[in-house]
Coordinates of C-alpha atoms in Angstrom, one line a residue:
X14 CA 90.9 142.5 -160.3
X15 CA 92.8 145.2 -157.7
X16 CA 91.5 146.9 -155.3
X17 CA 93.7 150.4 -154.4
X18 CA 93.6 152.1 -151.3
X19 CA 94.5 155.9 -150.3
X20 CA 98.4 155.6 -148.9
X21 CA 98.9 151.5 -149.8
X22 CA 100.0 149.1 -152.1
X23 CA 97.4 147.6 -154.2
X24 CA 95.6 144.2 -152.7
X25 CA 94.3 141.4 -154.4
X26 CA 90.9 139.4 -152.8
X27 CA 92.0 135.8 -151.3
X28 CA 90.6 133.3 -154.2
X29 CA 90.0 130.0 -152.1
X30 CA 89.2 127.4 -154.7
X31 CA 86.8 124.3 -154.2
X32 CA 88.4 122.4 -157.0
X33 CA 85.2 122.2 -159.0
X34 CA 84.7 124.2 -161.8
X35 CA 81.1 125.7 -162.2
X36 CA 79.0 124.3 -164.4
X37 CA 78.5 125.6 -167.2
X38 CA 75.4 127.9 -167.6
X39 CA 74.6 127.8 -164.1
X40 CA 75.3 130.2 -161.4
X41 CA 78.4 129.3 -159.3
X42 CA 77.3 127.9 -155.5
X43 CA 78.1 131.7 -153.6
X44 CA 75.7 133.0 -156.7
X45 CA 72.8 130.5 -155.9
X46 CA 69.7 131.4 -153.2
X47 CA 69.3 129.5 -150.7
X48 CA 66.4 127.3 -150.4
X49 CA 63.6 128.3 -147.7
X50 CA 63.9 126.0 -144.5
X51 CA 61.7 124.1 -144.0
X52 CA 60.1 124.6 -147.9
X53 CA 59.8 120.7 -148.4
X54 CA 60.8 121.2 -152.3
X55 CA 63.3 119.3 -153.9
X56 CA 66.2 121.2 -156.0
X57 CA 65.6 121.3 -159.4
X58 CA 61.8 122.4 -159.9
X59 CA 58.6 121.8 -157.8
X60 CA 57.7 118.8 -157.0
X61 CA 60.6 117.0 -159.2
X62 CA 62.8 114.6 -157.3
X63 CA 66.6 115.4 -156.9
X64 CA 68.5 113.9 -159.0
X65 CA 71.7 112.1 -158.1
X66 CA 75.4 111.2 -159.7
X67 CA 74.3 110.5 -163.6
X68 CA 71.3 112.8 -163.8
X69 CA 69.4 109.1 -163.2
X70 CA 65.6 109.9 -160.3
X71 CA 65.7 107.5 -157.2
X72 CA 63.5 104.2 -157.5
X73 CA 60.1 105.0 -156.4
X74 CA 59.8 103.2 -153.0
X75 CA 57.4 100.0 -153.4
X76 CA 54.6 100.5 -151.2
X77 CA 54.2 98.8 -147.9
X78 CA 51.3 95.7 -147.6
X79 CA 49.5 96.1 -144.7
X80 CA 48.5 92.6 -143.3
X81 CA 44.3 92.5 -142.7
X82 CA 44.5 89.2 -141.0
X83 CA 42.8 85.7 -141.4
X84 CA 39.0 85.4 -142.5
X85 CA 37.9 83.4 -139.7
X86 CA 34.4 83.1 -140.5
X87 CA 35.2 80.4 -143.4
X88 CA 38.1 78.7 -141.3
X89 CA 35.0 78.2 -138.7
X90 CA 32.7 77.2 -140.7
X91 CA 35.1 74.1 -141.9
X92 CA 35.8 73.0 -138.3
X93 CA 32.1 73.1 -137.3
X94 CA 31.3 71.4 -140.2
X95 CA 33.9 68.8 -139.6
X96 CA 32.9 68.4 -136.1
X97 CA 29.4 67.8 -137.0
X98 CA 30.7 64.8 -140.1
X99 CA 32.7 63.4 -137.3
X100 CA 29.6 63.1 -134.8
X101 CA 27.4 61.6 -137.5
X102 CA 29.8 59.3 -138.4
X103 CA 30.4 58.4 -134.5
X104 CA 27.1 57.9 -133.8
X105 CA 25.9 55.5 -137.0
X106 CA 29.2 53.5 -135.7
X107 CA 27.9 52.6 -132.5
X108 CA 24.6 52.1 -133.6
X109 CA 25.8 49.5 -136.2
X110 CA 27.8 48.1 -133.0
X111 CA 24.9 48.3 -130.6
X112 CA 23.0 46.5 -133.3
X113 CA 25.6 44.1 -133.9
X114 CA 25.4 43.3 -130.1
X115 CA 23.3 39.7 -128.7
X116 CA 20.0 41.1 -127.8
X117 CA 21.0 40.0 -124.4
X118 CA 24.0 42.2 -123.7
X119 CA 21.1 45.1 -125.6
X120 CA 18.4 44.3 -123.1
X121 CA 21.2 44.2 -119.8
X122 CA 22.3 47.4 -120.8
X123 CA 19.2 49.6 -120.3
X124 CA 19.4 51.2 -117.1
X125 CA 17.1 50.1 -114.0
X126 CA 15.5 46.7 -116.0
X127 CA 16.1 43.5 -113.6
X128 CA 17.1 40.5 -114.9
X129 CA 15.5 37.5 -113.5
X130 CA 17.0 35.1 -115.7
X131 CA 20.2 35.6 -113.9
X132 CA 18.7 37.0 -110.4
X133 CA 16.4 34.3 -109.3
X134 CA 16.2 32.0 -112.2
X135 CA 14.6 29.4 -109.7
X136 CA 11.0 31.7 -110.0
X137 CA 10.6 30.8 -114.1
X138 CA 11.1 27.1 -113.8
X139 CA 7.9 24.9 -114.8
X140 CA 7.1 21.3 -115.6
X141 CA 4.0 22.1 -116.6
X142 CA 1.0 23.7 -117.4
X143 CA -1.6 24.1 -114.9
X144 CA -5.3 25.3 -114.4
X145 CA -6.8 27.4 -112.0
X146 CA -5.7 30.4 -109.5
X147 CA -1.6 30.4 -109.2
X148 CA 0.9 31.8 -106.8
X149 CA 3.7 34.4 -108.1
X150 CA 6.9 35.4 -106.3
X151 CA 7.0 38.9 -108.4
X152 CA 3.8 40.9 -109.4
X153 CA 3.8 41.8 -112.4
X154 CA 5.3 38.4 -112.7
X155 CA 7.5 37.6 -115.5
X156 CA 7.6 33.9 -116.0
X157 CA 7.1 30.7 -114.1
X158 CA 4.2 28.3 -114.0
X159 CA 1.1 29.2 -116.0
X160 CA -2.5 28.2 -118.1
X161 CA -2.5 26.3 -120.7
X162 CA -4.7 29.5 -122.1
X163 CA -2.5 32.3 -123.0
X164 CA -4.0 36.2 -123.5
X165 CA -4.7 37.4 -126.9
X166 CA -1.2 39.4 -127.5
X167 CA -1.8 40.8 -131.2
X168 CA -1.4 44.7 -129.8
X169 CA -4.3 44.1 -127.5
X170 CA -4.8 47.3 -125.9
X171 CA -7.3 46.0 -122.5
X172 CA -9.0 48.1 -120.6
X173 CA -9.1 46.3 -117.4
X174 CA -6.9 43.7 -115.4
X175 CA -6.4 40.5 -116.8
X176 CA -5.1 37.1 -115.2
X177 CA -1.9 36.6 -114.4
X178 CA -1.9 33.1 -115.7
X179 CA -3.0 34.0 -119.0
X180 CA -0.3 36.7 -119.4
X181 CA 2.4 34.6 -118.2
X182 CA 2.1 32.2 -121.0
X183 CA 1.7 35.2 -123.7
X184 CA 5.4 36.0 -122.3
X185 CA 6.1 32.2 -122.8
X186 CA 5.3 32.9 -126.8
X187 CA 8.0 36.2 -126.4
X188 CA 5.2 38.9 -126.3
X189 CA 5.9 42.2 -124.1
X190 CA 2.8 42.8 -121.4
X191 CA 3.0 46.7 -120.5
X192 CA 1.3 47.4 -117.4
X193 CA 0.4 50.7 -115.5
X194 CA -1.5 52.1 -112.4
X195 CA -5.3 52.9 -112.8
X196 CA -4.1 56.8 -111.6
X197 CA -1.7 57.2 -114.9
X198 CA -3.2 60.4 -116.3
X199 CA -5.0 59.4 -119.8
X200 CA -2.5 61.1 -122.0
X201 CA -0.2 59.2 -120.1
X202 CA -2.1 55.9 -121.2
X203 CA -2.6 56.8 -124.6
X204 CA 1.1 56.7 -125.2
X205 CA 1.4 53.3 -124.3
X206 CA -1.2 52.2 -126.4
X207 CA -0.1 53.7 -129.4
X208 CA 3.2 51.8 -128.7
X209 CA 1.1 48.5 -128.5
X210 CA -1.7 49.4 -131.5
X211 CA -1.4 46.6 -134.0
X212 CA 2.1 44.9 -133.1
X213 CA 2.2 41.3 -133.1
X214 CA 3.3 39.9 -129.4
X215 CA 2.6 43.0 -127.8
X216 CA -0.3 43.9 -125.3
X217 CA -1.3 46.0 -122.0
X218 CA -3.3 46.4 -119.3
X219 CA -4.3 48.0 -116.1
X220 CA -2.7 46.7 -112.8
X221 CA -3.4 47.1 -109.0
X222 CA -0.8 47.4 -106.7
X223 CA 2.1 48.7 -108.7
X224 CA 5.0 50.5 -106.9
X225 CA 5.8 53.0 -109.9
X226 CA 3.3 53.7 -112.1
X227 CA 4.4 51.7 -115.8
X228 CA 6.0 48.3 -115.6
X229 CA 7.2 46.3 -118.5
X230 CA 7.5 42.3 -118.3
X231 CA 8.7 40.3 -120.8
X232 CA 10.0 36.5 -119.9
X233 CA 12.6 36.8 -117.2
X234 CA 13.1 40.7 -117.5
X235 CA 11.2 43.7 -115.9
X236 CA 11.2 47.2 -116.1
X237 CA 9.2 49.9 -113.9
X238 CA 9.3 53.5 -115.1
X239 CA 7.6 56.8 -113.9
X240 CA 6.3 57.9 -116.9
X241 CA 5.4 57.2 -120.5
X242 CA 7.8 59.0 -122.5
X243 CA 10.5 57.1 -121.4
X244 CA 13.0 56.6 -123.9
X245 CA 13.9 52.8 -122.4
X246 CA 10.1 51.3 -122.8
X247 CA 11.4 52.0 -126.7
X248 CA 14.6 50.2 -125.8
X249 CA 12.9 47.3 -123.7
X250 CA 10.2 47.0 -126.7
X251 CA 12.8 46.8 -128.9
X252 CA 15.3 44.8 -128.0
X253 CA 12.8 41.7 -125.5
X254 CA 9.8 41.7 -127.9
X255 CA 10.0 37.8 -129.7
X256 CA 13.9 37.8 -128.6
X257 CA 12.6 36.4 -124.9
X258 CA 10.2 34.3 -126.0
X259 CA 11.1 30.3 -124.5
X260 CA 9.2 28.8 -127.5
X261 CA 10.8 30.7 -130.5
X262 CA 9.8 33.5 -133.0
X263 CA 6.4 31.4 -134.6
X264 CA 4.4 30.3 -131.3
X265 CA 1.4 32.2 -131.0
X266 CA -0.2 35.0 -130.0
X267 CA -3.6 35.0 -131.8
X268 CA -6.6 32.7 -130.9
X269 CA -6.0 33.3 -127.1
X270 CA -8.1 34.4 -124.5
X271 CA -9.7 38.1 -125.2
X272 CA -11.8 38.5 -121.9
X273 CA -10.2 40.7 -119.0
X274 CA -10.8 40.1 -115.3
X275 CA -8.3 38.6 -113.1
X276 CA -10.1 34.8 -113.0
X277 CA -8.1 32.7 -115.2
X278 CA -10.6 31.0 -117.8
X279 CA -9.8 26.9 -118.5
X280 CA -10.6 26.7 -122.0
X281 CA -9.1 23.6 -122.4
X282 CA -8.7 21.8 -125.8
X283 CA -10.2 24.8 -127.6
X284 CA -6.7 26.2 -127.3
X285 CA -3.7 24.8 -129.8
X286 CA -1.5 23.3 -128.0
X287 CA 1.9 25.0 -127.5

């Protein structure tokens, strides 16, 4: 194509080539609208993706996992309940070893209970048995010279004193002799006796003069404690009842003597002789 001018030779339009040939059917890239700024759309339709080299789409992009975190609520649950297996099994263990243990070491290991077996061993020593009114070192006492007569211990819950002579032989035979002050509030009382009630080589009384207000005796050991729900008058029950005993596990504690009062009673050869 020329283009003449008035007065001039003709001129032809400057061609600059790209060095790509249009495609054919489409409109060359001077022919072609440009797209709005800003429009978002993709060339070749709306809301089709461009297509690159090969007329192949893009890879749709994989979508991104968002982490939610741990469940802690099970993971807790586990450890608490592992905690709690472990303390179970912790505890039976050192029962079985506690159990396992010579009444002895049991007995020396409750807290505040005298041993007078190895504190003043000198005070439980006897020849023999002897009548009448006797002397003690300790009151309550816990061993030493005694009656021949020994107090009915077959859970004998007595509501007055009884002689000291009577209930040191019933210690003798390996019976437990719980003693309180005549203040202890009832309830308080009651307690004991339901810890005495029909056990074998167990009884109680009343006692004047007492510095606390419950004292335990069994041969050789004491134990004084404020009040009756004590867990240790359980442990001193358990672990001095029949094990203190000087005569063994089968001397007795029936056919003794059943009267209080603090007057020791010589009954003589109506008792069996232990």
């Amino acid at each position: 194509m020329s283009i003449s001018t008035p007065g001039g030779p003709e001129r032809r339009p400057t061609v600059v080539s790209t060095g790509k040939k249009p495609a054919a059917g489409r409109p060359a890239a001077a022919d072609k609208p440009a797209a709005k700024a800003g429009s978002g759309k993709a060339e070749g339709g709306k809301g089709t993706p461009r297509q690159g080299a090969g007329g192949k789409g893009r890879k749709p992009i994989a979508p991104v996992k968002v982490s939610q975190g741990r469940s802690w609520g099970p993971i807790a649950l586990f450890v608490a309940v592992g905690v709690l297996a472990v303390g179970i099994i912790g505890v039976g263990a050192w029962a079985v070893y506690q159990g396992a243990q010579p009444w002895q070491k049991r007995a020396d290991a409750i807290d505040g209970l005298v041993n007078y077996r190895d504190k003043d061993p000198e005070s439980l020593k006897y020849e023999k048995h002897q009548s009448g009114p006797l002397k003690y070192k300790y009151l309550p006492p816990v061993g030493g010279v005694h009656n021949d007569a020994w107090q009915n211990c077959m859970g004998d819950v007595y509501d007055a004193p009884i002689a000291n002579e009577h209930a040191v032989h019933s210690l003798e035979h390996g019976a437990v002799w719980i003693t309180y002050r005549s203040d202890l509030p009832q309830d308080q009382v009651e307690k004991l006796a339901s810890k005495v009630r029909g056990t074998e080589k167990m009884m109680m009384s009343p006692y004047e003069g007492l510095d606390k207000p419950i004292s335990l005796q069994a041969w050789g050991y004491q134990l004084k404690v404020d009040n009756a729900d004590d867990k240790r008058i359980d442990e001193f029950i358990k672990d001095l009842r029949v094990n203190a005993s000087v005569e063994g596990p089968t001397a007795l504690c029936n056919q003794g003597v059943t009267a209080t009062g603090t007057t020791p009673r010589d009954l003589g050869p109506q008792m069996p002789t232990q």
